[in-house]
PDB file of C-alpha atoms in Angstrom:
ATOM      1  CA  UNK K   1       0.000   0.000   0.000  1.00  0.00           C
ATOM      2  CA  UNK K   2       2.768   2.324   0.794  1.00  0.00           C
ATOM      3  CA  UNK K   3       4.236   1.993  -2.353  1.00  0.00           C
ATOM      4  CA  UNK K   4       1.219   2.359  -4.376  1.00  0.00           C
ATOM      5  CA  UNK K   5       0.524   5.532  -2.259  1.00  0.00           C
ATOM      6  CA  UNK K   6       3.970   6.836  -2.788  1.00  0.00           C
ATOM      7  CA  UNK K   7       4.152   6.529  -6.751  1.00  0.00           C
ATOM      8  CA  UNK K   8       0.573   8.287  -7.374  1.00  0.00           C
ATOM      9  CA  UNK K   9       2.168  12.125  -6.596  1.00  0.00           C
ATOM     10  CA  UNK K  10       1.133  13.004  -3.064  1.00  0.00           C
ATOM     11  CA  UNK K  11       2.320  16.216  -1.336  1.00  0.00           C
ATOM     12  CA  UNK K  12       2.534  13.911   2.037  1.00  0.00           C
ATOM     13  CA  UNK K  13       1.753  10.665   2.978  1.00  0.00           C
ATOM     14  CA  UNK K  14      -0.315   9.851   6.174  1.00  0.00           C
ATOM     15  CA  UNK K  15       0.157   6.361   8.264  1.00  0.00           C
ATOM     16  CA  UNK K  16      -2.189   5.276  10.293  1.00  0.00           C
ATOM     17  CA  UNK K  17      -5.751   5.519  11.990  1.00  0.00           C
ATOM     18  CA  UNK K  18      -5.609   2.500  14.287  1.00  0.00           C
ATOM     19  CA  UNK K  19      -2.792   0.602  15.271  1.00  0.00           C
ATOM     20  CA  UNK K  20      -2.797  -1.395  18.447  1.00  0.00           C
ATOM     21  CA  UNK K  21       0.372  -1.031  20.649  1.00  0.00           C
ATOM     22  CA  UNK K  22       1.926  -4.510  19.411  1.00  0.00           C
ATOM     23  CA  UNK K  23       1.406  -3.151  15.834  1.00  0.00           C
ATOM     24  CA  UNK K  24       2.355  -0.038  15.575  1.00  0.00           C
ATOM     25  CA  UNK K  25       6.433  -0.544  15.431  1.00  0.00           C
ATOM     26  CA  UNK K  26       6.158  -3.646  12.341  1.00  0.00           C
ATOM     27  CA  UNK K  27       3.824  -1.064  10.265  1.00  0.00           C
ATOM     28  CA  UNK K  28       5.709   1.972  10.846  1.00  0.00           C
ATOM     29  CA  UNK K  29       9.126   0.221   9.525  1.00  0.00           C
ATOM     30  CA  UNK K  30       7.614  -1.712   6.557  1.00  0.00           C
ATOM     31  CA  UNK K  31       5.460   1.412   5.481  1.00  0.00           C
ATOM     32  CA  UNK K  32       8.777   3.761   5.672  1.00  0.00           C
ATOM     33  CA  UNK K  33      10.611   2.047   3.907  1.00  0.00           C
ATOM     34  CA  UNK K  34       8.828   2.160   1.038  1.00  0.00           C
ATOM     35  CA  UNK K  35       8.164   6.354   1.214  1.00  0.00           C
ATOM     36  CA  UNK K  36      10.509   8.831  -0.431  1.00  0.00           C
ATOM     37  CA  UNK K  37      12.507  10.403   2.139  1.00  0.00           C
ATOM     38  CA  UNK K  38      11.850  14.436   0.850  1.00  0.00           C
ATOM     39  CA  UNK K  39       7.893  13.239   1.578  1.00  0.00           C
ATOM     40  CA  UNK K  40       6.723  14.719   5.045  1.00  0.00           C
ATOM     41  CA  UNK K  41       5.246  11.937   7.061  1.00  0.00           C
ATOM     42  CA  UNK K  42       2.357  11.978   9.101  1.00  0.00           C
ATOM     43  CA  UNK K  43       1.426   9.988  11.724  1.00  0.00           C
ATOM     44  CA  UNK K  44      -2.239   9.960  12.210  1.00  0.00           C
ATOM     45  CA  UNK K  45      -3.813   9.680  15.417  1.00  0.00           C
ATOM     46  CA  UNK K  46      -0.785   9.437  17.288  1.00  0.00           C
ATOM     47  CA  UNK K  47      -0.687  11.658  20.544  1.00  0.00           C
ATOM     48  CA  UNK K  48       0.743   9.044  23.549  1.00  0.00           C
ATOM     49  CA  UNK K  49       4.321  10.655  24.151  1.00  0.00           C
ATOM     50  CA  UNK K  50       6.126   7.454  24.007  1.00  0.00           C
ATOM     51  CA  UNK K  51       4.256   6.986  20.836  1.00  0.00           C
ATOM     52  CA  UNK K  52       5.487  10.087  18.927  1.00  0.00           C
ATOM     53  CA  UNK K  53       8.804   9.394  20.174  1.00  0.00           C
ATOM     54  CA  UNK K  54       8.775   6.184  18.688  1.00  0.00           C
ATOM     55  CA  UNK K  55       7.226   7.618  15.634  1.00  0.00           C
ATOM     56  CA  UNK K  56      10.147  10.265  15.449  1.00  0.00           C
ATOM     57  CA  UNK K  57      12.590   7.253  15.795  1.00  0.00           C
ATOM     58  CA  UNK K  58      11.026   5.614  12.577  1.00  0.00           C
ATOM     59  CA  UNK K  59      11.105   8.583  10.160  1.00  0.00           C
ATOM     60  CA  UNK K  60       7.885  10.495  11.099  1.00  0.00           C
ATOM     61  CA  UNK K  61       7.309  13.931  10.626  1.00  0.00           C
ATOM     62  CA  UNK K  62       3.959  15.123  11.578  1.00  0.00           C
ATOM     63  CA  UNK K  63       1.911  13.989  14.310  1.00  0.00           C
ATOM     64  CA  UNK K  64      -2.003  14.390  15.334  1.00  0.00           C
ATOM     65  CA  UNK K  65      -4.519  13.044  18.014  1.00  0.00           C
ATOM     66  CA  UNK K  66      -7.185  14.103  20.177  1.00  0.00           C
ATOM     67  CA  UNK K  67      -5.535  12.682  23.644  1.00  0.00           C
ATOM     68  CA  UNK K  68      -3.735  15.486  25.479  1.00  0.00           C
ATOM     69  CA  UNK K  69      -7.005  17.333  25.226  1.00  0.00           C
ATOM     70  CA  UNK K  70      -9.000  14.277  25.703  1.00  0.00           C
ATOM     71  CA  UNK K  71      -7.421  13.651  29.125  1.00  0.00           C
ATOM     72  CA  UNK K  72      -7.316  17.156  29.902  1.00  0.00           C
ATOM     73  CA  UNK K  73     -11.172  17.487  29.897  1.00  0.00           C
ATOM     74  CA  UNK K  74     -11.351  14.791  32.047  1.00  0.00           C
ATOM     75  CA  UNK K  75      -8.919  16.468  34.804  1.00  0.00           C
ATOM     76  CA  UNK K  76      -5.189  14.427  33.760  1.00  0.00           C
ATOM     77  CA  UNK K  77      -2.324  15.818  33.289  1.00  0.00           C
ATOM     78  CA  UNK K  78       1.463  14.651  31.232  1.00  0.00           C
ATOM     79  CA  UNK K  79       4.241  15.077  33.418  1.00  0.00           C
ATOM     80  CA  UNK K  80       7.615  13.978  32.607  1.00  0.00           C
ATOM     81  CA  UNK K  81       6.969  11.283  35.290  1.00  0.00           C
ATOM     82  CA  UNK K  82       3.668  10.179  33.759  1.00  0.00           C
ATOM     83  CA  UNK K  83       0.268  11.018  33.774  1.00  0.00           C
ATOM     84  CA  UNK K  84      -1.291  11.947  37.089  1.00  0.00           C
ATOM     85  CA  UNK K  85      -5.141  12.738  37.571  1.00  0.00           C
ATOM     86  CA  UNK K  86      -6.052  16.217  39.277  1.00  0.00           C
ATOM     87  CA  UNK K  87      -9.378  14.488  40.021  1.00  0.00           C
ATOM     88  CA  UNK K  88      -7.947  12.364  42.741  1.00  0.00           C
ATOM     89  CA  UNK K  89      -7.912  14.004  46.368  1.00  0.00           C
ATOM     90  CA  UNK K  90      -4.559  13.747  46.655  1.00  0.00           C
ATOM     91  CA  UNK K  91      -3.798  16.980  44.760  1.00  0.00           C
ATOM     92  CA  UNK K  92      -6.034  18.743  46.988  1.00  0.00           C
ATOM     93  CA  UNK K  93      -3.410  20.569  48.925  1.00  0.00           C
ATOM     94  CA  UNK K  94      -0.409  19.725  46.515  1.00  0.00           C
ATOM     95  CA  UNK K  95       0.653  23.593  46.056  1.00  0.00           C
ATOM     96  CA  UNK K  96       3.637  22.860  42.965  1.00  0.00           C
ATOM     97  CA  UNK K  97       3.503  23.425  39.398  1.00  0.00           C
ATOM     98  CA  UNK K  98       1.168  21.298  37.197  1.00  0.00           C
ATOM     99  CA  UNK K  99       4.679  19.504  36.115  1.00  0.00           C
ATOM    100  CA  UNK K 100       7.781  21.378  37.767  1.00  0.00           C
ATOM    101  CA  UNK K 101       9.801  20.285  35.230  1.00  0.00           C
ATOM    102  CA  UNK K 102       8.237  21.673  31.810  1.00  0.00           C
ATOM    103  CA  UNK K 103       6.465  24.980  32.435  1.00  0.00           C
ATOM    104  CA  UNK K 104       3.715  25.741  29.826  1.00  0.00           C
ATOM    105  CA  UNK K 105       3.199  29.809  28.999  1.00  0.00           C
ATOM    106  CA  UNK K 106      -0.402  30.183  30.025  1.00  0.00           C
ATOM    107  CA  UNK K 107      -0.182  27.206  32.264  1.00  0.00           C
ATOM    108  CA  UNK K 108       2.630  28.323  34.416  1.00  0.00           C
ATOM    109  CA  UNK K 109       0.943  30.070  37.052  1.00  0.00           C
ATOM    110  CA  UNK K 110      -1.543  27.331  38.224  1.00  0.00           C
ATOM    111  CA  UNK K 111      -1.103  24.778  40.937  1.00  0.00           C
ATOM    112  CA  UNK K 112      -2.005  21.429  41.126  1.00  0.00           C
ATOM    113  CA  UNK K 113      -4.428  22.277  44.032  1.00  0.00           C
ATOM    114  CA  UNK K 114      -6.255  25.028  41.629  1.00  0.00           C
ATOM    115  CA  UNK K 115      -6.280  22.508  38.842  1.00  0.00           C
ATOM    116  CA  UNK K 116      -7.657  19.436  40.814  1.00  0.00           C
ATOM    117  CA  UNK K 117     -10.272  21.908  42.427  1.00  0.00           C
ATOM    118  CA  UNK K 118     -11.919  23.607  39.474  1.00  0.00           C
ATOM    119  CA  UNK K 119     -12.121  19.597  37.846  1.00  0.00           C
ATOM    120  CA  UNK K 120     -13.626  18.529  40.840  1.00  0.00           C
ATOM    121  CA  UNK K 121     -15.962  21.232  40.789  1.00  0.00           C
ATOM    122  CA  UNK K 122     -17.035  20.693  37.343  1.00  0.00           C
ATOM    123  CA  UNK K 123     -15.258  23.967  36.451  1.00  0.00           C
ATOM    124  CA  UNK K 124     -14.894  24.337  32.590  1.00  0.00           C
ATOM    125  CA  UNK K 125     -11.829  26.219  33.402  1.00  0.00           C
ATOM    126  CA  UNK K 126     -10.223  23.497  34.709  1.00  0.00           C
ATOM    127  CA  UNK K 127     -10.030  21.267  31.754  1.00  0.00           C
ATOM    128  CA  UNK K 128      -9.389  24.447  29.436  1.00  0.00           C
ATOM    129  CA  UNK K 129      -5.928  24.850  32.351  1.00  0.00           C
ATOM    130  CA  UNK K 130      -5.120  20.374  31.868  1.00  0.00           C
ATOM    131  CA  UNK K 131      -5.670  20.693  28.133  1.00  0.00           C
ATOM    132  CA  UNK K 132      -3.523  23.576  27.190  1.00  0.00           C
ATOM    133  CA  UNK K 133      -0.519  22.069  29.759  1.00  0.00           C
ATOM    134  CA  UNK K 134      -0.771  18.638  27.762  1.00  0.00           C
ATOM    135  CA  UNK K 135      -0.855  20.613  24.248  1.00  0.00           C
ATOM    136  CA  UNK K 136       2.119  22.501  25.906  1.00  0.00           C
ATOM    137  CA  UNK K 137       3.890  19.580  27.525  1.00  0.00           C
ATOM    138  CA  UNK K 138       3.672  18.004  24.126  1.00  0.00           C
ATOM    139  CA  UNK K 139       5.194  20.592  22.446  1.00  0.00           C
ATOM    140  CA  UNK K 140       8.011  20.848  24.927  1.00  0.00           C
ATOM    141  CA  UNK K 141       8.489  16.912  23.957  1.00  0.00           C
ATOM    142  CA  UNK K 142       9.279  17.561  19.950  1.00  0.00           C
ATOM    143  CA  UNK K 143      10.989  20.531  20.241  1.00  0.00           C
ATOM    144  CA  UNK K 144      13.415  18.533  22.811  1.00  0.00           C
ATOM    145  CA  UNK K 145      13.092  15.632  19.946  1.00  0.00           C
ATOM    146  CA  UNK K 146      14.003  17.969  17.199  1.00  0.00           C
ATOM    147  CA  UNK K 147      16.973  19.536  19.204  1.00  0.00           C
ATOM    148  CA  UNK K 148      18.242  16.474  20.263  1.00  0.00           C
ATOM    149  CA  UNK K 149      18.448  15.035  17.055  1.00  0.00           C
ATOM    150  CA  UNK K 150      20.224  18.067  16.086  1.00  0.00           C
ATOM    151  CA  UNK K 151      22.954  17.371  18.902  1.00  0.00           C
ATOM    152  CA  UNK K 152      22.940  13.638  17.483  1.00  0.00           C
ATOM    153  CA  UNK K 153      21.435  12.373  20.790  1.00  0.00           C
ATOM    154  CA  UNK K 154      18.148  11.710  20.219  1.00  0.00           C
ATOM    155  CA  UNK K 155      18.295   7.890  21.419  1.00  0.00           C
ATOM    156  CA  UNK K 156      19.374   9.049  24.312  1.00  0.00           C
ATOM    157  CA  UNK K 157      16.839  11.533  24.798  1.00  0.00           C
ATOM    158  CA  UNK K 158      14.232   9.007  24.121  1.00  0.00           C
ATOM    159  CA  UNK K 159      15.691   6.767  26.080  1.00  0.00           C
ATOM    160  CA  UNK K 160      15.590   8.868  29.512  1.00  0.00           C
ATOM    161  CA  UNK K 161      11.970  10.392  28.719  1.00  0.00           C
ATOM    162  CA  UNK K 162      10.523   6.469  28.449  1.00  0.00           C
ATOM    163  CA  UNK K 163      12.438   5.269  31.317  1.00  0.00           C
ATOM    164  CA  UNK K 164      10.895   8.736  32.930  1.00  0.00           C
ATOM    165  CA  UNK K 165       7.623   8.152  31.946  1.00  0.00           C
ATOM    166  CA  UNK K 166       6.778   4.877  31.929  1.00  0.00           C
ATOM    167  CA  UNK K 167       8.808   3.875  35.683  1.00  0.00           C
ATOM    168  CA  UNK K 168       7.106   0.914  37.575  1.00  0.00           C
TER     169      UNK K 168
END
């Protein structure tokens, strides 16, 4: 399919819609290597930061998805150690920055206390506050992608965000 795509004259190509987890690596490496490399890439529906990073690994350029606003609305939150929810009580009284390690313009100013309060009070502001952080924090994530592969380290930046991210 790739190659059919790739000889009809496109200005892009896009790969995806629904891959499961398991999937997702095998189609990405036998689609890519069958694109022409001045093509822009983009990977549809892909928004789980692991899952871009992987996608930046295997020659994507462009990504898209609903998620960090999805899980904004709902009250969660990407932090470089992982998603947390602002719903859960816990954040009550937790004064620091949504993620003290990537401050979002707009975002910066807010707590995790003010955050988990106006979600648990069914304010709208609150998931307008989760959704532009995860828009943000995702942003913060390719530009550090793009600037690492610059400095010819991006496997090692990948590396530390997953083992980051995803700790037991």
């Amino acid at each position: 399919s790739a190659r059919e795509i790739a000889r009809m004259g496109f200005d892009g190509i896009g790969i995806g819609g629904s891959f499961s987890k398991e999937d997702m690596k095998s189609a990405l490496v036998a689609a890519v290597s069958e694109l022409p490399e001045e093509l822009p890439r983009h990977f549809l529906g892909i928004g789980e930061p692991g899952d871009i990073l992987e996608g930046i690994a295997n020659g994507m350029d462009l990504f898209d998805c609903v998620a960090a606003t999805r899980i904004g609305r709902h009250g969660s939150i990407y932090t470089k150690k992982g998603i947390i929810h602002l719903r859960n009580g816990q954040f009550a009284n937790d004064f620091s920055p949504l993620d003290p390690e990537t401050l979002v313009p707009g975002t910066e100013a807010f707590t995790r206390a003010y955050a988990s309060h106006l979600v648990r009070a069914g304010e709208m502001t609150g998931s307008i506050i989760c959704s532009m952080h995860n828009i943000g924090f995702i942003l913060n994530l390719v530009a550090g992608a793009r600037q690492a592969i610059l400095d010819g380290r991006f496997d090692e930046y990948r590396a530390d965000f997953v083992r980051r991210y995803y700790r037991s």
